[in-house]
Amino acid sequence: MMARAVLSQADISRALTRISHEILESNRGSSDLVILGIPTRGVILARRIAETIARIEPDAAPPQAGALDVTMYRDDLTRTRTRTPQPTELPPGGIDGKTVVLVDDVLYSGRTIRAAFDALSDLGRARAVRLAVLVDRGHREFPIRADFVGKNLPSSARERINVRLMEIDGDDAVAIDDGAATEGGEA
């Protein structure tokens, strides 16, 4: 089994910078912007995007970042291995009337994002919800598409997308393999 590198640390950094600019353009600035990462790697990516936006617009109020755990909202809890629920961390002021950008590492079937919509509706009423992903690999089971994509990476259902981030894995990289590896994030 051989993993094929598809994004390096520099590629990931450029993708997150581009996504940050696209979010600012779409939102017309950083006001009333909440960036929520989906654990585990989505939270790290959300923080990086919020930090990048703050650097791009240093005179504006920085976007608020947090975490949205969707574990108990998944519709496949009985069929798949689930991770231990992580705390949901909303910024002060919540999400009511704000533009919420959900951030995840890999968009695959759309089930995680469908669960995120349910979780969000229990927390308040956002003005708008957008989706940012580092990798979109296709194979949707729900009619969901990302508004901001780092890399479109068509893949077969048997392949795995392994996202590695410095804060968890010691380096930044995205690789694709035949499905035997279990390291790193994959959705």
PDB file of C-alpha atoms in Angstrom, residues 2-12 14-15 106 134-137 150-155 159-164 172-177:
ATOM      1  CA  MET A   2       1.432   3.318  -1.046  1.00  0.00           C
ATOM      2  CA  ALA A   3       0.147   6.727  -0.019  1.00  0.00           C
ATOM      3  CA  ARG A   4       0.315   9.439  -2.636  1.00  0.00           C
ATOM      4  CA  ALA A   5       0.893  12.971  -1.337  1.00  0.00           C
ATOM      5  CA  VAL A   6      -1.568  15.477  -2.760  1.00  0.00           C
ATOM      6  CA  LEU A   7      -1.057  18.558  -0.558  1.00  0.00           C
ATOM      7  CA  SER A   8       2.114  19.713   1.188  1.00  0.00           C
ATOM      8  CA  GLN A   9       2.348  22.101   4.134  1.00  0.00           C
ATOM      9  CA  ALA A  10       2.758  25.014   1.707  1.00  0.00           C
ATOM     10  CA  ASP A  11      -0.258  23.852  -0.346  1.00  0.00           C
ATOM     11  CA  ILE A  12      -2.424  23.675   2.781  1.00  0.00           C
ATOM     12  CA  ARG A  14      -2.086  28.615   0.444  1.00  0.00           C
ATOM     13  CA  ALA A  15      -5.482  26.876   0.369  1.00  0.00           C
ATOM     14  CA  VAL A 106     -12.820  16.340   4.215  1.00  0.00           C
ATOM     15  CA  LEU A 134      -9.883  21.536   2.938  1.00  0.00           C
ATOM     16  CA  VAL A 135     -10.669  18.591   0.610  1.00  0.00           C
ATOM     17  CA  ASP A 136     -13.828  17.761  -1.347  1.00  0.00           C
ATOM     18  CA  ARG A 137     -13.605  14.166  -2.516  1.00  0.00           C
ATOM     19  CA  GLY A 150      -9.132  24.001  -0.691  1.00  0.00           C
ATOM     20  CA  LYS A 151      -8.767  21.120  -3.157  1.00  0.00           C
ATOM     21  CA  ASN A 152     -11.225  19.032  -5.174  1.00  0.00           C
ATOM     22  CA  LEU A 153      -9.863  15.512  -5.058  1.00  0.00           C
ATOM     23  CA  PRO A 154     -11.945  12.965  -6.953  1.00  0.00           C
ATOM     24  CA  SER A 155     -11.319   9.542  -5.465  1.00  0.00           C
ATOM     25  CA  GLU A 159      -9.510   5.113  -1.176  1.00  0.00           C
ATOM     26  CA  ARG A 160      -8.840   7.097   2.002  1.00  0.00           C
ATOM     27  CA  ILE A 161      -7.969  10.750   2.274  1.00  0.00           C
ATOM     28  CA  ASN A 162      -5.550  11.236   5.161  1.00  0.00           C
ATOM     29  CA  VAL A 163      -5.309  14.768   6.506  1.00  0.00           C
ATOM     30  CA  ARG A 164      -2.410  15.413   8.854  1.00  0.00           C
ATOM     31  CA  ASP A 172       0.799  19.269   7.634  1.00  0.00           C
ATOM     32  CA  ALA A 173       0.017  17.032   4.668  1.00  0.00           C
ATOM     33  CA  VAL A 174      -2.805  15.416   2.736  1.00  0.00           C
ATOM     34  CA  ALA A 175      -2.326  12.019   1.131  1.00  0.00           C
ATOM     35  CA  ILE A 176      -4.543   9.526  -0.642  1.00  0.00           C
ATOM     36  CA  ASP A 177      -4.122   5.777  -0.243  1.00  0.00           C
TER      37      ASP A 177
END
